[in-house]
Coordinates of C-alpha atoms and ligand atoms in Angstrom, one line a residue:
X16 CA -3.7 2.4 -27.8
X17 CA -4.8 2.9 -24.5
X18 CA -3.9 0.7 -21.4
X19 CA -6.7 -2.2 -21.2
X20 CA -9.6 -1.0 -18.7
X21 CA -8.5 -0.9 -14.9
X22 CA -5.0 -0.9 -15.6
X23 CA -2.8 2.1 -15.2
X24 CA 0.4 3.8 -17.1
X25 CA 2.6 5.4 -14.2
X26 CA 3.9 8.5 -15.6
X27 CA 6.5 10.3 -13.7
X28 CA 4.5 12.2 -11.4
X29 CA 2.6 9.0 -10.7
X30 CA 5.5 7.2 -10.0
X31 CA 6.8 9.8 -7.8
X32 CA 3.3 9.2 -5.7
X33 CA 3.6 5.5 -5.9
X34 CA 7.5 6.1 -4.6
X35 CA 6.4 8.1 -1.8
X36 CA 3.5 5.9 -0.8
X37 CA 6.0 2.9 -0.6
X38 CA 8.8 4.7 0.9
X39 CA 6.2 6.1 3.7
X40 CA 4.8 2.3 4.3
X41 CA 8.3 0.4 4.4
X42 CA 9.4 3.1 6.9
X43 CA 6.3 2.6 9.3
X44 CA 6.2 -1.4 8.9
X45 CA 10.2 -1.3 9.7
X46 CA 9.3 1.0 12.8
X47 CA 7.1 -2.0 14.0
X48 CA 9.7 -4.8 13.4
X49 CA 8.4 -6.1 10.2
X50 CA 10.7 -7.7 7.7
X51 CA 9.7 -7.6 3.8
X52 CA 9.2 -10.7 1.5
X53 CA 7.6 -11.2 -1.6
X54 CA 6.1 -14.6 -3.8
X55 CA 5.2 -15.4 -7.3
X56 CA 2.9 -12.9 -9.2
X57 CA 1.4 -16.0 -10.8
X58 CA 0.2 -19.1 -8.5
X59 CA -1.7 -22.4 -9.4
X60 CA -5.4 -21.5 -9.7
X61 CA -6.4 -23.9 -7.0
X62 CA -4.7 -22.0 -4.5
X63 CA -7.6 -19.2 -4.6
X64 CA -10.5 -21.4 -5.6
X65 CA -9.7 -23.3 -2.4
X66 CA -8.8 -20.3 0.2
X67 CA -9.7 -17.0 -1.0
X68 CA -13.9 -17.6 -1.4
X69 CA -16.4 -17.0 -4.5
X70 CA -16.1 -13.5 -4.7
X71 CA -12.5 -13.5 -5.6
X72 CA -12.4 -16.5 -7.7
X73 CA -15.1 -14.7 -9.4
X74 CA -12.5 -11.9 -10.4
X75 CA -9.8 -14.0 -11.2
X76 CA -7.2 -13.4 -14.2
X77 CA -6.6 -16.9 -15.0
X78 CA -5.9 -18.7 -17.6
X79 CA -4.0 -22.0 -18.7
X80 CA -0.2 -22.1 -19.4
X81 CA 1.8 -23.6 -22.2
X82 CA 2.4 -26.9 -19.7
X83 CA -1.5 -27.0 -19.1
X84 CA -1.6 -25.6 -15.8
X85 CA -4.7 -23.7 -14.4
X86 CA -2.7 -20.5 -13.2
X87 CA -4.0 -17.2 -12.1
X88 CA -2.5 -13.9 -11.4
X89 CA -2.6 -13.2 -7.7
X90 CA -5.5 -11.3 -6.3
X91 CA -4.2 -11.2 -3.1
X92 CA -1.2 -12.3 -1.1
X93 CA -2.6 -14.1 1.9
X94 CA -3.2 -17.7 0.3
X95 CA 0.6 -17.3 -1.0
X96 CA 1.7 -16.2 2.7
X97 CA 0.1 -19.1 4.1
X98 CA 1.6 -21.7 1.5
X99 CA 5.0 -20.1 2.0
X100 CA 4.8 -20.3 5.7
X101 CA 3.7 -23.8 5.5
X102 CA 6.6 -24.9 3.4
X103 CA 9.4 -23.0 5.4
X104 CA 7.9 -23.3 8.8
X105 CA 11.0 -24.8 10.5
X106 CA 13.3 -22.4 9.3
X107 CA 11.8 -19.2 11.3
X108 CA 11.3 -18.4 14.9
X109 CA 7.8 -17.2 15.6
X110 CA 6.0 -15.0 15.6
X111 CA 6.7 -13.9 12.3
X112 CA 6.0 -10.3 11.4
X113 CA 6.4 -10.2 7.7
X114 CA 5.2 -7.4 5.1
X115 CA 5.2 -7.0 1.5
X116 CA 3.9 -4.7 -1.3
X117 CA 2.5 -7.0 -4.2
X118 CA 0.9 -5.9 -7.3
X119 CA -2.7 -7.8 -7.4
X120 CA -5.0 -8.2 -10.0
X121 CA -8.8 -8.3 -9.9
X122 CA -11.1 -8.8 -13.0
X123 CA -13.5 -6.1 -11.1
X124 CA -16.2 -3.7 -12.6
X125 CA -13.9 -0.7 -12.8
X126 CA -15.2 1.9 -10.6
X127 CA -14.0 4.9 -8.3
X128 CA -11.1 3.2 -5.9
X129 CA -11.5 -0.3 -7.8
X130 CA -9.4 -1.0 -10.7
X131 CA -8.1 -4.3 -12.2
X132 CA -4.5 -3.9 -10.7
X133 CA -3.6 -2.3 -7.6
X134 CA -0.7 -2.5 -5.1
X135 CA -1.2 -3.3 -1.6
X136 CA 0.9 -3.4 1.8
X137 CA 0.2 -6.4 3.6
X138 CA 1.5 -7.2 7.0
X139 CA 0.8 -10.2 9.1
X140 CA 1.8 -11.8 12.3
X141 CA 2.5 -15.5 12.2
X142 CA 2.4 -17.6 15.2
X143 CA 0.6 -15.5 17.8
X144 CA -2.7 -16.2 18.8
X145 CA -3.2 -13.7 21.5
X146 CA -5.2 -10.5 21.2
X147 CA -1.9 -8.6 21.5
X148 CA -1.4 -9.2 17.7
X149 CA -4.6 -7.7 16.8
X150 CA -3.9 -4.9 18.4
X151 CA -0.3 -4.6 16.9
X152 CA -1.6 -4.7 13.6
X153 CA -4.4 -2.4 14.0
X154 CA -2.1 -0.1 15.6
X155 CA -0.1 -0.5 12.7
X156 CA -2.7 0.2 10.3
X157 CA -3.6 3.5 12.0
X158 CA 0.2 4.4 12.0
X159 CA 0.7 3.6 8.8
X160 CA -2.0 6.7 8.0
X161 CA -0.8 8.9 10.6
X162 CA 2.9 8.8 8.9
X163 CA 0.7 10.4 5.8
X164 CA -0.6 13.3 8.0
X165 CA -3.9 11.7 8.6
X166 CA -5.6 12.3 11.9
X167 CA -8.8 10.6 13.5
X168 CA -11.1 13.1 11.7
X169 CA -9.6 11.5 8.4
X170 CA -9.8 8.2 9.0
X171 CA -11.5 5.3 11.1
X172 CA -10.9 1.3 11.7
X173 CA -14.2 -0.3 12.0
X174 CA -13.7 -3.3 14.0
X175 CA -15.5 -6.3 14.1
X176 CA -15.4 -10.1 15.3
X177 CA -16.4 -13.1 13.2
X178 CA -16.5 -15.0 16.1
X179 CA -19.3 -12.9 17.1
X180 CA -21.2 -13.8 13.9
X181 CA -20.2 -17.2 14.4
X182 CA -22.2 -17.2 17.9
X183 CA -24.8 -15.7 16.3
X184 CA -25.2 -18.7 13.5
X185 CA -24.6 -21.4 16.2
X186 CA -27.4 -20.1 18.4
X187 CA -29.7 -20.1 15.9
X188 CA -28.6 -23.6 14.5
X189 CA -27.9 -22.6 11.1
X190 CA -25.4 -25.3 9.9
X191 CA -21.8 -24.4 9.3
X192 CA -21.6 -25.0 5.6
X193 CA -24.0 -22.0 5.2
X194 CA -22.0 -19.7 7.1
X195 CA -19.8 -18.7 4.7
X196 CA -22.6 -17.8 2.0
X197 CA -24.5 -16.2 4.9
X198 CA -21.7 -13.8 6.1
X199 CA -21.1 -12.8 2.5
X200 CA -24.3 -11.7 2.5
X201 CA -24.0 -9.8 5.7
X202 CA -21.0 -8.6 4.4
X203 CA -22.4 -6.7 1.3
X204 CA -25.6 -5.7 3.4
X205 CA -24.2 -2.0 3.6
X206 CA -24.0 -1.6 -0.2
X207 CA -27.2 -3.1 -1.1
X208 CA -31.0 -2.8 -1.0
X209 CA -32.5 -3.7 2.4
X210 CA -35.1 -5.8 0.5
X211 CA -32.4 -7.7 -1.7
X212 CA -30.6 -8.5 1.3
X213 CA -33.8 -9.7 3.2
X214 CA -34.7 -11.8 0.6
X215 CA -31.1 -13.2 0.6
X216 CA -31.2 -14.0 4.5
X217 CA -34.5 -15.6 4.2
X218 CA -35.6 -16.5 7.9
X219 CA -32.8 -14.7 9.4
X220 CA -33.4 -11.3 7.7
X221 CA -35.0 -9.8 11.2
X222 CA -32.6 -10.8 13.2
X223 CA -29.7 -10.0 11.5
X224 CA -31.1 -6.4 10.9
X225 CA -32.1 -5.9 14.4
X226 CA -28.2 -7.0 15.3
X227 CA -26.8 -4.8 12.9
X228 CA -29.1 -1.8 14.0
X229 CA -28.5 -2.3 17.8
X230 CA -24.8 -3.5 17.3
X231 CA -22.7 -5.8 19.5
X232 CA -19.7 -6.9 20.9
X233 CA -17.5 -9.8 22.0
X234 CA -14.7 -10.5 24.7
X235 CA -12.0 -10.2 22.1
X236 CA -13.5 -6.9 20.8
X237 CA -13.1 -5.5 24.1
X238 CA -9.9 -6.7 24.6
X239 CA -8.5 -5.0 21.6
X240 CA -10.5 -1.9 22.1
X241 CA -8.6 -1.9 25.7
X242 CA -5.1 -2.5 24.0
X243 CA -5.8 0.4 21.5
X244 CA -6.8 2.5 24.1
X245 CA -3.4 1.9 26.1
X246 CA -1.7 2.6 23.2
X247 CA -3.7 6.0 22.7
X248 CA -4.9 5.2 19.5
X249 CA -8.7 4.6 20.4
X250 CA -9.9 7.4 18.8
X251 CA -9.2 6.1 15.4
X252 CA -11.3 3.0 15.9
X253 CA -14.7 2.1 16.6
X254 CA -16.4 -1.4 17.0
X255 CA -18.9 -2.0 14.3
X256 CA -20.7 -5.8 13.6
X257 CA -21.6 -4.5 10.3
X258 CA -18.1 -5.2 9.1
X259 CA -17.9 -9.0 8.1
X260 CA -15.2 -9.0 5.3
X261 CA -15.8 -11.0 2.0
X262 CA -13.0 -13.4 2.2
X263 CA -13.5 -16.7 3.2
X264 CA -10.8 -17.5 5.3
X265 CA -11.1 -15.0 8.4
X266 CA -12.1 -16.6 11.5
X267 CA -12.0 -14.0 14.3
X268 CA -11.1 -10.0 14.6
X269 CA -12.1 -8.5 11.5
X270 CA -11.4 -5.0 10.8
X271 CA -11.7 -2.4 7.6
X272 CA -10.4 1.3 7.3
X273 CA -12.4 3.9 5.9
X274 CA -12.5 7.5 5.3
X275 CA -14.8 9.6 8.1
X276 CA -16.6 11.1 5.3
X277 CA -17.7 7.8 4.1
X278 CA -17.2 8.7 0.6
X279 CA -14.6 6.3 -0.6
X280 CA -14.3 2.2 -0.8
X281 CA -12.2 0.6 1.9
X282 CA -8.6 1.7 2.3
X283 CA -7.6 -1.3 4.1
X284 CA -9.0 -4.2 5.5
X285 CA -8.1 -7.5 7.4
X286 CA -8.3 -9.7 10.2
X287 CA -7.6 -13.0 12.0
X288 CA -6.9 -16.2 9.9
X289 CA -6.2 -18.8 12.2
X290 CA -7.0 -21.8 10.2
X291 CA -5.5 -21.2 6.6
X292 CA -1.8 -22.1 7.3
X293 CA -3.1 -25.7 8.5
X294 CA -5.5 -26.0 5.4
X295 CA -2.3 -25.4 3.1
X296 CA 0.2 -27.5 4.8
X297 CA 1.5 -31.1 3.9
X298 CA 2.9 -32.1 7.2
X299 CA 0.0 -30.5 10.1
X300 CA 1.9 -27.3 10.8
X301 CA -0.9 -25.2 12.6
X302 CA -0.1 -21.5 13.1
X303 CA -2.5 -18.8 14.2
X304 CA -2.5 -16.1 11.9
X305 CA -3.9 -12.4 11.3
X306 CA -3.0 -9.7 9.1
X307 CA -4.3 -6.9 6.8
X308 CA -3.7 -5.1 3.5
X309 CA -3.7 -1.3 2.3
X310 CA -4.6 -0.6 -1.2
X311 CA -2.7 2.1 -3.2
X312 CA -5.7 3.4 -5.1
X313 CA -8.1 4.5 -2.3
X314 CA -5.3 5.5 0.0
X315 CA -4.0 7.8 -3.3
X316 CA -7.6 9.4 -3.6
X317 CA -8.0 10.2 0.2
X318 CA -4.5 11.7 0.0
X319 CA -5.6 14.1 -2.8
X320 CA -8.8 14.8 -1.1
X321 CA -7.3 15.9 2.2
X322 CA -5.4 19.2 1.5
X323 CA -2.8 19.1 4.0
X324 CA -1.7 15.7 3.4
X325 CA -1.6 16.3 -0.4
X326 CA 0.5 19.4 0.3
X327 CA 3.0 17.3 2.6
X328 CA 3.0 14.6 -0.2
X329 CA 4.0 17.4 -2.9
X330 CA 6.5 19.0 -0.5
X331 CA 8.4 15.7 -0.1
X332 CA 7.8 14.3 -3.7
X333 CA 9.5 17.8 -4.9
X334 CA 12.2 17.6 -2.4
X335 CA 13.0 13.7 -3.7
X336 CA 13.2 14.6 -7.1
X337 CA 14.4 18.0 -7.7
X338 CA 17.9 18.7 -9.3
X339 CA 20.2 20.5 -7.0
X340 CA 23.0 21.7 -9.3
X341 CA 22.4 22.5 -13.2
X342 CA 25.6 22.7 -14.9
X343 CA 25.4 25.5 -17.6
X344 CA 27.6 25.2 -20.8
X345 CA 28.1 28.7 -21.4
X346 CA 30.9 28.2 -24.0
X347 CA 31.0 24.9 -25.9
X348 CA 34.5 24.5 -25.7
X349 CA 34.2 24.3 -22.2
X350 CA 31.7 21.3 -22.2
X351 CA 34.2 18.6 -21.6
X352 CA 35.3 20.5 -18.6
X353 CA 31.7 21.1 -17.6
X354 CA 30.9 17.4 -18.0
X355 CA 33.7 16.2 -15.9
X356 CA 32.9 18.5 -12.9
X357 CA 29.5 17.3 -13.3
X358 CA 30.4 13.8 -13.2
X359 CA 32.4 14.4 -10.1
X360 CA 29.6 15.9 -8.3
X361 CA 27.4 13.2 -9.0
X362 CA 30.3 10.7 -7.4
X363 CA 29.6 12.9 -4.5
X364 CA 25.7 12.2 -4.4
X365 CA 24.7 15.5 -5.8
X366 CA 21.7 15.4 -8.1
X367 CA 23.0 17.2 -11.1
X368 CA 21.9 17.6 -14.7
X369 CA 22.9 19.9 -17.9
X370 CA 21.9 20.4 -21.3
X371 CA 23.0 17.4 -23.4
X372 CA 22.8 19.3 -26.7
X373 CA 24.3 22.9 -27.1
X374 CA 21.8 25.5 -26.0
X375 CA 21.6 29.2 -25.4
X376 CA 22.6 30.3 -22.3
X377 CA 19.1 31.7 -21.4
X378 CA 17.2 28.6 -22.3
X379 CA 19.8 26.5 -20.1
X380 CA 18.6 28.8 -17.2
X381 CA 15.1 28.2 -17.9
X382 CA 15.9 24.1 -17.8
X383 CA 17.6 24.7 -14.6
X384 CA 14.4 26.6 -12.8
X385 CA 12.3 23.8 -14.5
X386 CA 14.0 20.7 -13.0
X387 CA 13.7 23.2 -9.5
X388 CA 17.8 23.2 -9.5
X389 CA 18.8 25.5 -6.3
X390 CA 22.6 26.4 -7.9
X391 CA 23.5 26.8 -11.3
X392 CA 27.4 26.4 -12.5
X393 CA 28.4 28.4 -15.3
X394 CA 31.2 27.0 -17.8
X395 CA 32.3 29.9 -19.9
X396 CA 34.5 33.2 -20.1
X397 CA 35.8 33.1 -16.5
X398 CA 37.3 30.0 -17.1
X399 CA 39.5 28.4 -15.1
X400 CA 37.4 29.8 -12.5
X401 CA 33.3 28.6 -12.9
X402 CA 30.7 31.2 -11.8
X403 CA 28.6 29.7 -8.8
X404 CA 24.9 31.0 -8.7
X405 CA 22.5 30.9 -6.0
X406 CA 19.4 30.8 -8.3
X407 CA 17.0 31.7 -5.7
X408 CA 19.0 35.1 -4.6
X409 CA 20.9 35.7 -7.9
X410 CA 23.9 35.8 -5.9
X411 CA 27.0 34.6 -8.0
X412 CA 30.7 33.8 -6.7
X413 CA 33.3 33.2 -9.1
X414 CA 35.3 29.8 -7.9
X415 CA 38.6 28.2 -9.2
X416 CA 37.5 25.2 -11.1
X417 CA 39.6 22.6 -9.1
X418 CA 38.1 23.8 -5.7
X419 CA 34.3 23.6 -6.9
X420 CA 33.6 20.4 -5.2
X421 CA 34.8 21.8 -2.0
X422 CA 33.0 24.7 -2.5
X423 CA 29.7 23.0 -2.9
X424 CA 30.3 20.6 -0.3
X425 CA 29.9 23.6 2.1
Ligands
HAM512 P1 -9.3 -7.3 0.6 O1 -10.0 -6.4 1.4 O2 -9.5 -7.7 -0.5 O3 -8.4 -7.9 1.8 O4 -8.0 -5.9 -0.1 C1 -7.5 -5.1 0.7 C2 -7.4 -3.8 0.3 O5 -6.7 -3.8 -1.0 C3 -8.8 -3.0 0.2 O6 -9.0 -2.5 1.3 C4 -8.4 -2.1 -1.3 O7 -7.7 -0.7 -0.5 C5 -7.5 -2.5 -2.1 N1 -8.0 -3.4 -2.9 C6 -8.5 -4.7 -3.1 N2 -9.4 -4.8 -4.3 C7 -8.9 -3.9 -5.1 C8 -9.0 -3.2 -6.4 N3 -9.7 -4.2 -7.2 N4 -8.7 -1.8 -6.8 C9 -8.1 -1.2 -5.9 N5 -7.5 -1.6 -4.7 C10 -8.2 -2.5 -4.3 C11 -7.1 -8.6 1.2 O8 -6.7 -8.8 0.1 C12 -6.5 -9.6 2.2 N6 -5.5 -10.4 1.3 C13 -5.9 -8.7 3.2 C14 -5.4 -9.4 4.3 C15 -3.8 -9.5 4.8 N7 -5.6 -10.4 5.2 C16 -4.9 -10.8 6.0 N8 -3.9 -10.6 5.6

């Protein structure tokens, strides 16, 4: 039996990698003053039908539950966040800086960088309309990647502004009800043959292609770039109006993070969504908002493809999981004393292991080595002394068993 297509089993090394990524995400998000929250995995399907836009709705894992409710596994967290903020608005001082690491589910065609479940770090600022919030979020996205060891030669943030495209469509008298559909076409244009995009754009095609080729900017984009320059992070970002974002609710600055080589799908994406909370509020709670999400799948691929970053991860993973002390039961009649000392060492916070069944001493040393132990403590003929052996140098010292804890602490 295999897992379903697009779902993963997390074997211990996969879990270690996931924990490493999550720990780094949490550490950096907290550095920026973000606090953690979470929402339900299952939501009413309508939440996404109304808010996420057709692309995500086509990818929902949805069903009717036993109470005849139309429900969906969350494909993203932003509609939940908007719902929660609208409901608890009065309980919190603004701006809110919230982060979360949900597992999300999208029935996508499985391909490199795209699965049917993934984890994403979401970071959002609610209640701040100025470009300072956009800059803070983009700086955070950059710092999250720097914390893994990525540099500006590995990753780039492509910045754009939905306002720029709004102006473009308004000037050409395109009715607002068509904007969302047209923005989706522009968003997909990089991944589709030009003639197909042209056909879908109709009479707008020439103007859109000209704009995509020549580039563009906006006042807000200039402010964001200046903000990143002031923080010394400008080399990580470039303005690129080809970024539009597939989700329906974005209303201003949008951005996506890619590998510089352009080989992988987006590592992260986000932007400003100033109208979503009001749309989900029963009592006219109207708060500006912006945020982004960084997925674990593409990030994991880029870590593996970047030797310095991968080596750093392996060193940290080893340090986090290695056993420190292996207790060797050299004589079975010493087992209960050995286990008692192992327990005391664990109480002191040491990572300690030993052979659960009787095993030859040589075999036990092999286990110690496999587990990465630096020290072995032998319980055998020397009792009431124990032999403390440094496994790297082979140096051994006899220590009275009642002084073992003190010795190890030293
Ligand atoms: P999104 O661009 O749909 O944005 O997803 C964010 C990131 O999640 C992507 O850049 C990608 O790394 C990862 N991701 C998305 N779908 C998959 C998939 N099928 N398999 C693997 N990874 C995937 C959002 O979800 C917005 N809600 C982000 C946001 C937060 N905007 C404002 N606040």
